Structure formats: C-alpha cells, structure tokens
mmCIF file of C-alpha atoms and ligand atoms in Angstrom:
data_model
loop_
_atom_site.group_PDB
_atom_site.id
_atom_site.type_symbol
_atom_site.label_atom_id
_atom_site.label_comp_id
_atom_site.label_asym_id
_atom_site.label_seq_id
_atom_site.Cartn_x
_atom_site.Cartn_y
_atom_site.Cartn_z
ATOM 1 C CA UNK X 1 17.207 -31.429 -4.522
ATOM 2 C CA UNK X 2 14.811 -28.809 -5.015
ATOM 3 C CA UNK X 3 15.558 -26.169 -2.797
ATOM 4 C CA UNK X 4 13.179 -23.618 -1.766
ATOM 5 C CA UNK X 5 13.378 -19.988 -1.444
ATOM 6 C CA UNK X 6 9.580 -18.787 -0.341
ATOM 7 C CA UNK X 7 7.812 -17.147 2.586
ATOM 8 C CA UNK X 8 4.394 -18.540 3.706
ATOM 9 C CA UNK X 9 2.023 -16.700 1.333
ATOM 10 C CA UNK X 10 0.037 -17.283 -1.521
ATOM 11 C CA UNK X 11 2.720 -17.052 -3.359
ATOM 12 C CA UNK X 12 5.165 -18.839 -2.190
ATOM 13 C CA UNK X 13 1.436 -21.445 -0.876
ATOM 14 C CA UNK X 14 1.440 -22.266 -4.676
ATOM 15 C CA UNK X 15 5.618 -23.793 -5.233
ATOM 16 C CA UNK X 16 4.815 -25.182 -1.209
ATOM 17 C CA UNK X 17 1.451 -27.539 -2.484
ATOM 18 C CA UNK X 18 3.240 -28.295 -5.626
ATOM 19 C CA UNK X 19 5.871 -30.314 -4.286
ATOM 20 C CA UNK X 20 4.109 -31.771 -1.409
ATOM 21 C CA UNK X 21 1.573 -33.222 -4.582
ATOM 22 C CA UNK X 22 3.955 -34.191 -6.443
ATOM 23 C CA UNK X 23 5.798 -35.486 -3.181
ATOM 24 C CA UNK X 24 9.527 -34.179 -3.825
ATOM 25 C CA UNK X 25 12.889 -33.666 -2.076
ATOM 26 C CA UNK X 26 12.467 -30.284 -1.431
ATOM 27 C CA UNK X 27 14.203 -27.811 1.471
ATOM 28 C CA UNK X 28 12.214 -24.406 2.532
ATOM 29 C CA UNK X 29 14.916 -20.948 2.749
ATOM 30 C CA UNK X 30 12.876 -18.583 4.583
ATOM 31 C CA UNK X 31 13.778 -15.188 2.676
ATOM 32 C CA UNK X 32 11.321 -12.734 5.245
ATOM 33 C CA UNK X 33 10.449 -10.479 3.076
ATOM 34 C CA UNK X 34 8.902 -7.821 5.881
ATOM 35 C CA UNK X 35 13.146 -7.645 7.163
ATOM 36 C CA UNK X 36 14.390 -7.261 3.510
ATOM 37 C CA UNK X 37 15.965 -11.279 3.103
ATOM 38 C CA UNK X 38 14.783 -10.556 -0.740
ATOM 39 C CA UNK X 39 16.730 -7.461 -1.325
ATOM 40 C CA UNK X 40 19.856 -9.364 -0.437
ATOM 41 C CA UNK X 41 22.519 -9.929 -3.210
ATOM 42 C CA UNK X 42 22.393 -14.365 -3.230
ATOM 43 C CA UNK X 43 18.819 -14.564 -3.006
ATOM 44 C CA UNK X 44 19.337 -11.567 -5.986
ATOM 45 C CA UNK X 45 21.236 -14.282 -8.526
ATOM 46 C CA UNK X 46 17.759 -16.305 -8.538
ATOM 47 C CA UNK X 47 15.139 -13.528 -7.966
ATOM 48 C CA UNK X 48 16.352 -10.263 -9.513
ATOM 49 C CA UNK X 49 12.438 -8.861 -9.388
ATOM 50 C CA UNK X 50 13.170 -9.148 -5.405
ATOM 51 C CA UNK X 51 9.165 -11.234 -5.089
ATOM 52 C CA UNK X 52 9.795 -15.174 -3.960
ATOM 53 C CA UNK X 53 8.867 -17.466 -4.973
ATOM 54 C CA UNK X 54 12.634 -18.973 -6.729
ATOM 55 C CA UNK X 55 13.631 -22.959 -6.111
ATOM 56 C CA UNK X 56 17.180 -24.484 -7.555
ATOM 57 C CA UNK X 57 16.750 -28.233 -8.635
ATOM 58 C CA UNK X 58 20.518 -29.697 -8.065
ATOM 59 C CA UNK X 59 19.585 -32.175 -10.680
ATOM 60 C CA UNK X 60 18.167 -30.141 -13.489
ATOM 61 C CA UNK X 61 17.016 -31.386 -17.492
ATOM 62 C CA UNK X 62 20.935 -31.793 -18.764
ATOM 63 C CA UNK X 63 21.235 -33.193 -14.589
ATOM 64 C CA UNK X 64 23.024 -29.149 -13.483
ATOM 65 C CA UNK X 65 21.199 -27.027 -11.184
ATOM 66 C CA UNK X 66 18.628 -24.881 -12.630
ATOM 67 C CA UNK X 67 17.049 -21.353 -11.364
ATOM 68 C CA UNK X 68 14.248 -20.202 -11.720
ATOM 69 C CA UNK X 69 11.886 -17.090 -10.449
ATOM 70 C CA UNK X 70 7.780 -16.735 -11.482
ATOM 71 C CA UNK X 71 5.259 -19.360 -9.351
ATOM 72 C CA UNK X 72 3.809 -19.808 -12.882
ATOM 73 C CA UNK X 73 7.581 -20.951 -14.849
ATOM 74 C CA UNK X 74 8.172 -23.021 -11.114
ATOM 75 C CA UNK X 75 4.463 -24.542 -11.758
ATOM 76 C CA UNK X 76 6.001 -25.420 -14.909
ATOM 77 C CA UNK X 77 8.445 -26.224 -14.879
ATOM 78 C CA UNK X 78 7.953 -29.041 -11.706
ATOM 79 C CA UNK X 79 4.833 -29.982 -13.948
ATOM 80 C CA UNK X 80 7.573 -30.446 -16.961
ATOM 81 C CA UNK X 81 10.425 -32.908 -14.650
ATOM 82 C CA UNK X 82 7.091 -34.967 -13.718
ATOM 83 C CA UNK X 83 4.541 -35.057 -15.962
ATOM 84 C CA UNK X 84 2.008 -34.577 -13.616
ATOM 85 C CA UNK X 85 -0.896 -31.620 -12.764
ATOM 86 C CA UNK X 86 -0.351 -30.299 -16.297
ATOM 87 C CA UNK X 87 -2.155 -32.595 -19.270
ATOM 88 C CA UNK X 88 -0.328 -34.248 -22.131
ATOM 89 C CA UNK X 89 -2.882 -33.400 -24.657
ATOM 90 C CA UNK X 90 -2.324 -30.972 -26.639
ATOM 91 C CA UNK X 91 -6.171 -28.850 -25.594
ATOM 92 C CA UNK X 92 -6.341 -29.734 -21.709
ATOM 93 C CA UNK X 93 -2.581 -28.982 -21.716
ATOM 94 C CA UNK X 94 -3.538 -25.348 -23.427
ATOM 95 C CA UNK X 95 -6.357 -24.558 -21.385
ATOM 96 C CA UNK X 96 -4.842 -25.261 -18.304
ATOM 97 C CA UNK X 97 -1.366 -22.411 -18.891
ATOM 98 C CA UNK X 98 -4.247 -20.127 -19.990
ATOM 99 C CA UNK X 99 -6.248 -20.323 -16.310
ATOM 100 C CA UNK X 100 -2.331 -20.078 -15.068
ATOM 101 C CA UNK X 101 -2.204 -17.268 -17.110
ATOM 102 C CA UNK X 102 -5.313 -15.579 -15.976
ATOM 103 C CA UNK X 103 -3.603 -16.481 -12.511
ATOM 104 C CA UNK X 104 -0.834 -15.246 -13.342
ATOM 105 C CA UNK X 105 -1.676 -12.030 -15.160
ATOM 106 C CA UNK X 106 -5.377 -10.904 -12.616
ATOM 107 C CA UNK X 107 -5.863 -13.029 -9.865
ATOM 108 C CA UNK X 108 -2.435 -12.095 -8.370
ATOM 109 C CA UNK X 109 -2.289 -8.910 -9.308
ATOM 110 C CA UNK X 110 -6.095 -7.360 -8.808
ATOM 111 C CA UNK X 111 -6.785 -9.218 -5.320
ATOM 112 C CA UNK X 112 -3.211 -8.142 -4.482
ATOM 113 C CA UNK X 113 -4.143 -4.855 -4.938
ATOM 114 C CA UNK X 114 -7.295 -5.133 -3.095
ATOM 115 C CA UNK X 115 -5.264 -6.527 0.018
ATOM 116 C CA UNK X 116 -3.076 -3.685 -0.171
ATOM 117 C CA UNK X 117 -5.216 -1.027 -0.399
ATOM 118 C CA UNK X 118 -8.566 -1.916 2.227
ATOM 119 C CA UNK X 119 -5.563 -3.242 4.215
ATOM 120 C CA UNK X 120 -2.175 -1.048 3.861
ATOM 121 C CA UNK X 121 -3.443 2.074 3.265
ATOM 122 C CA UNK X 122 -1.565 4.654 5.613
ATOM 123 C CA UNK X 123 -4.899 6.322 4.481
ATOM 124 C CA UNK X 124 -8.067 4.635 3.277
ATOM 125 C CA UNK X 125 -8.212 6.101 -1.041
ATOM 126 C CA UNK X 126 -11.972 5.228 -2.087
ATOM 127 C CA UNK X 127 -11.791 5.678 -5.198
ATOM 128 C CA UNK X 128 -8.926 2.867 -5.008
ATOM 129 C CA UNK X 129 -10.939 0.337 -2.665
ATOM 130 C CA UNK X 130 -13.785 -0.438 -4.911
ATOM 131 C CA UNK X 131 -10.814 0.037 -7.886
ATOM 132 C CA UNK X 132 -10.463 -3.441 -7.169
ATOM 133 C CA UNK X 133 -12.457 -4.747 -4.562
ATOM 134 C CA UNK X 134 -14.927 -4.538 -7.544
ATOM 135 C CA UNK X 135 -11.990 -6.520 -9.440
ATOM 136 C CA UNK X 136 -11.622 -8.888 -7.294
ATOM 137 C CA UNK X 137 -15.652 -9.703 -7.640
ATOM 138 C CA UNK X 138 -16.009 -9.486 -11.086
ATOM 139 C CA UNK X 139 -12.883 -12.311 -10.707
ATOM 140 C CA UNK X 140 -13.974 -14.349 -8.539
ATOM 141 C CA UNK X 141 -18.282 -14.009 -11.000
ATOM 142 C CA UNK X 142 -15.173 -15.088 -13.418
ATOM 143 C CA UNK X 143 -14.137 -17.955 -11.736
ATOM 144 C CA UNK X 144 -17.826 -18.952 -10.541
ATOM 145 C CA UNK X 145 -19.347 -19.594 -14.016
ATOM 146 C CA UNK X 146 -16.531 -21.558 -14.780
ATOM 147 C CA UNK X 147 -16.686 -23.705 -12.230
ATOM 148 C CA UNK X 148 -20.799 -23.903 -12.681
ATOM 149 C CA UNK X 149 -19.614 -25.562 -15.990
ATOM 150 C CA UNK X 150 -15.929 -27.641 -15.090
ATOM 151 C CA UNK X 151 -14.719 -29.702 -12.675
ATOM 152 C CA UNK X 152 -11.458 -27.880 -12.081
ATOM 153 C CA UNK X 153 -10.380 -24.668 -13.630
ATOM 154 C CA UNK X 154 -8.769 -26.432 -16.746
ATOM 155 C CA UNK X 155 -11.996 -28.685 -17.065
ATOM 156 C CA UNK X 156 -11.971 -31.792 -15.666
ATOM 157 C CA UNK X 157 -8.190 -32.220 -13.864
ATOM 158 C CA UNK X 158 -7.387 -30.819 -11.146
ATOM 159 C CA UNK X 159 -4.874 -29.347 -12.821
ATOM 160 C CA UNK X 160 -1.367 -26.806 -11.599
ATOM 161 C CA UNK X 161 -3.975 -24.424 -13.721
ATOM 162 C CA UNK X 162 -5.969 -24.643 -9.666
ATOM 163 C CA UNK X 163 -2.496 -25.247 -7.567
ATOM 164 C CA UNK X 164 -1.627 -21.341 -8.373
ATOM 165 C CA UNK X 165 -5.457 -19.545 -8.647
ATOM 166 C CA UNK X 166 -6.005 -21.620 -4.754
ATOM 167 C CA UNK X 167 -3.565 -20.423 -2.189
ATOM 168 C CA UNK X 168 -4.307 -16.492 -3.523
ATOM 169 C CA UNK X 169 -8.889 -17.151 -2.469
ATOM 170 C CA UNK X 170 -7.812 -18.005 1.135
ATOM 171 C CA UNK X 171 -8.413 -14.522 1.995
ATOM 172 C CA UNK X 172 -11.402 -13.228 0.630
ATOM 173 C CA UNK X 173 -12.686 -10.842 2.964
ATOM 174 C CA UNK X 174 -9.566 -8.906 3.493
ATOM 175 C CA UNK X 175 -10.606 -8.190 -0.631
ATOM 176 C CA UNK X 176 -13.605 -7.054 -0.103
ATOM 177 C CA UNK X 177 -15.115 -10.575 -1.309
ATOM 178 C CA UNK X 178 -18.376 -12.688 0.662
ATOM 179 C CA UNK X 179 -17.126 -16.648 -1.665
ATOM 180 C CA UNK X 180 -21.742 -16.961 0.057
ATOM 181 C CA UNK X 181 -22.347 -15.136 -3.892
ATOM 182 C CA UNK X 182 -19.376 -18.312 -5.842
ATOM 183 C CA UNK X 183 -20.999 -21.108 -5.076
ATOM 184 C CA UNK X 184 -19.474 -23.471 -7.298
ATOM 185 C CA UNK X 185 -15.985 -21.272 -6.532
ATOM 186 C CA UNK X 186 -16.725 -22.429 -2.775
ATOM 187 C CA UNK X 187 -17.690 -26.202 -3.472
ATOM 188 C CA UNK X 188 -14.837 -26.110 -5.617
ATOM 189 C CA UNK X 189 -12.343 -24.761 -2.569
ATOM 190 C CA UNK X 190 -13.670 -26.578 -0.025
ATOM 191 C CA UNK X 191 -12.424 -29.702 -2.099
ATOM 192 C CA UNK X 192 -8.908 -28.157 -2.888
ATOM 193 C CA UNK X 193 -8.933 -27.195 0.516
ATOM 194 C CA UNK X 194 -9.421 -31.130 2.004
ATOM 195 C CA UNK X 195 -6.459 -32.299 -0.127
ATOM 196 C CA UNK X 196 -3.153 -33.770 2.574
ATOM 197 C CA UNK X 197 -1.018 -31.491 0.330
ATOM 198 C CA UNK X 198 -2.787 -29.325 -0.099
ATOM 199 C CA UNK X 199 -3.082 -28.805 4.064
ATOM 200 C CA UNK X 200 0.839 -28.783 4.283
ATOM 201 C CA UNK X 201 1.721 -26.672 1.919
ATOM 202 C CA UNK X 202 0.040 -23.538 3.671
ATOM 203 C CA UNK X 203 1.884 -24.914 6.785
ATOM 204 C CA UNK X 204 5.174 -24.793 5.369
ATOM 205 C CA UNK X 205 6.275 -21.460 7.307
ATOM 206 C CA UNK X 206 3.073 -20.284 8.573
ATOM 207 C CA UNK X 207 4.504 -20.337 12.227
ATOM 208 C CA UNK X 208 7.210 -17.685 10.587
ATOM 209 C CA UNK X 209 5.080 -15.472 9.230
ATOM 210 C CA UNK X 210 3.950 -12.292 11.864
ATOM 211 C CA UNK X 211 1.022 -9.879 10.166
ATOM 212 C CA UNK X 212 2.370 -6.594 9.171
ATOM 213 C CA UNK X 213 2.202 -4.339 11.400
ATOM 214 C CA UNK X 214 5.183 -1.895 12.279
ATOM 215 C CA UNK X 215 6.581 0.864 10.350
ATOM 216 C CA UNK X 216 9.655 -0.835 9.186
ATOM 217 C CA UNK X 217 8.111 -3.638 7.903
ATOM 218 C CA UNK X 218 5.733 -1.476 6.093
ATOM 219 C CA UNK X 219 8.703 0.906 4.721
ATOM 220 C CA UNK X 220 10.948 -2.487 3.264
ATOM 221 C CA UNK X 221 7.632 -3.487 1.446
ATOM 222 C CA UNK X 222 5.996 -0.296 0.548
ATOM 223 C CA UNK X 223 8.732 2.469 0.696
ATOM 224 C CA UNK X 224 12.141 3.960 0.214
ATOM 225 C CA UNK X 225 13.898 0.453 0.228
ATOM 226 C CA UNK X 226 11.333 -1.365 -1.492
ATOM 227 C CA UNK X 227 12.309 1.415 -4.855
ATOM 228 C CA UNK X 228 15.407 1.683 -4.290
ATOM 229 C CA UNK X 229 17.755 1.334 -7.791
ATOM 230 C CA UNK X 230 19.788 -2.016 -7.299
HETATM 231 N N1 LIG J 301 4.420 -13.008 -10.311
HETATM 232 C C1 LIG J 301 5.373 -13.241 -9.052
HETATM 233 C C2 LIG J 301 5.340 -12.306 -7.490
HETATM 234 C C3 LIG J 301 6.024 -12.636 -6.414
HETATM 235 C C4 LIG J 301 5.595 -11.909 -5.141
HETATM 236 O O1 LIG J 301 4.600 -10.565 -5.848
HETATM 237 N N2 LIG J 301 6.073 -12.214 -3.910
HETATM 238 C C5 LIG J 301 5.934 -11.634 -2.888
HETATM 239 C C6 LIG J 301 5.134 -12.658 -1.838
HETATM 240 S S1 LIG J 301 3.340 -12.883 -2.165
HETATM 241 C C7 LIG J 301 7.315 -10.903 -2.616
HETATM 242 O O2 LIG J 301 8.537 -11.296 -2.656
HETATM 243 N N3 LIG J 301 7.409 -9.676 -1.705
HETATM 244 C C8 LIG J 301 8.107 -8.761 -1.169
HETATM 245 C C9 LIG J 301 8.197 -7.270 -2.112
HETATM 246 O O3 LIG J 301 8.061 -7.049 -3.402
HETATM 247 O O4 LIG J 301 9.972 -7.018 -2.498
HETATM 248 C C10 LIG J 301 5.685 -14.553 -8.710
HETATM 249 O O5 LIG J 301 4.519 -15.123 -9.102
HETATM 250 O O6 LIG J 301 5.955 -15.111 -8.323
#
C-alpha cells in the first residue's frame, strides 16, 4: 500500500496522476498547506522541506517501508517500481530525466513565482511581475518548440516528464500566458487532459482545497510561520 501525503496543487497532482496511471493501490492523507499541516513534526519526518507531496510505500525495494519527498524523486521511484513511464532504453531514459529536471528546475519554480507575484503579492511589484511572466512565456516557448518536433516531451512516448509538466500548465492564464500562442503545446495539453487517469488524478483532494484568500493562510504560507526555524 502506498500512503500519499498531499494536497490538490500541481506538485500533488503529478503524484496523483502517476498513481492513477499505474493503477496502484494508494491511500491519500490531506496535508492542508493553508492551515499549516506541512509544519507538523510527523509530516516533517518524511518531508523535511515542509512541502507536499510525500509518500510512504509499505512495500519498499527491500520489502521494508520507504518514504520519499520531492515529486520528481517520487515519480522516478514509482516508474522504477513498476517499469512504466520511464523508457528502458538508455536514450529514452535520459531524455525523460532531462525533461523531468527541466520541470523541477524551471517550470515549477518559475511558473510558481509568476503565479505568486501576479496573484498573491500584497501590492503589485511591476519588476517581479514582468520578470516571472516573461520567464514563464519563454518556458512555454521552449515546450512548444520541443512539441513541434516530438509528440511528447521525452520523444515518442508519454512519460513521467509529461506527467510532471502538465499539471503546472493548467493555470496558464494566472501565469500571464495566452496558450493560443503555443499551438504545439495546446495539442499536447488537450491530449493529456483527456486521459482518464489524468481526469481522476486532478480530482484527488480537489474538493478540500479552497482559494487562498484569508490573512491567516497568507501568513502561514508566505509569512512568519513559513520562515520559522524548525
Ligand atoms: N520541489 C518540490 C516542491 C513542492 C512544493 O512546492 N509544494 C507546495 C505545494 S505545490 C507546498 O507544499 N507548499 C507548502 C509550503 O510552502 O509551506 C516538489 O516538487 O515536490
């Protein structure tokens, strides 16, 4: 059994989608990041960076439980466990890891900052909005160019690289991006959105998540509670 500690955000969706694609048995535990569950000592034991998602697989590689944090590591682990969505051939494998790293290092952090400064900053900061919106647009351009040459990010197969990037592109408008400018991306996005496992994956915990509007949630996520040394 795989226990998933998560929330209905892009990094959580990656793992929910992967588990749905694999048809593995899993149990979801809500970690409400707006009310501070991510700072609880029992969660920090498996996710020391106080971020979702994390998993505990009771049937680890040596038959003993294993816990993992960082969504990219979780996707690689689940792909290794099942032999799916990470090609076995060496070129396909490294191509997948390349695009997975691109998601972890560029797509997530930059789209996250674009979203933050456009949606959550207490007052508009033009320099930050421009910097991260331009960076998000540049990254959509990189994805679009890649997908003009290949059906999927890693090449000919749907892999964990697609599973990692796709959830981050669901709210392109909030990142200041008009997807009509990126037709190859749009073709790929629509195809993945229609996969039954993806439809189920984005529904996981969706009803529990509420928009971040209150001062208390903002303080937890972006204020003193976040930056307290633990
Ligand atoms: N690099 C991490 C990022 C995880 C992350 O940023 N998670 C966010 C939600 S999408 C979170 O838990 N935020 C809570 C907090 O910052 O306190 C991963 O890919 O797992």
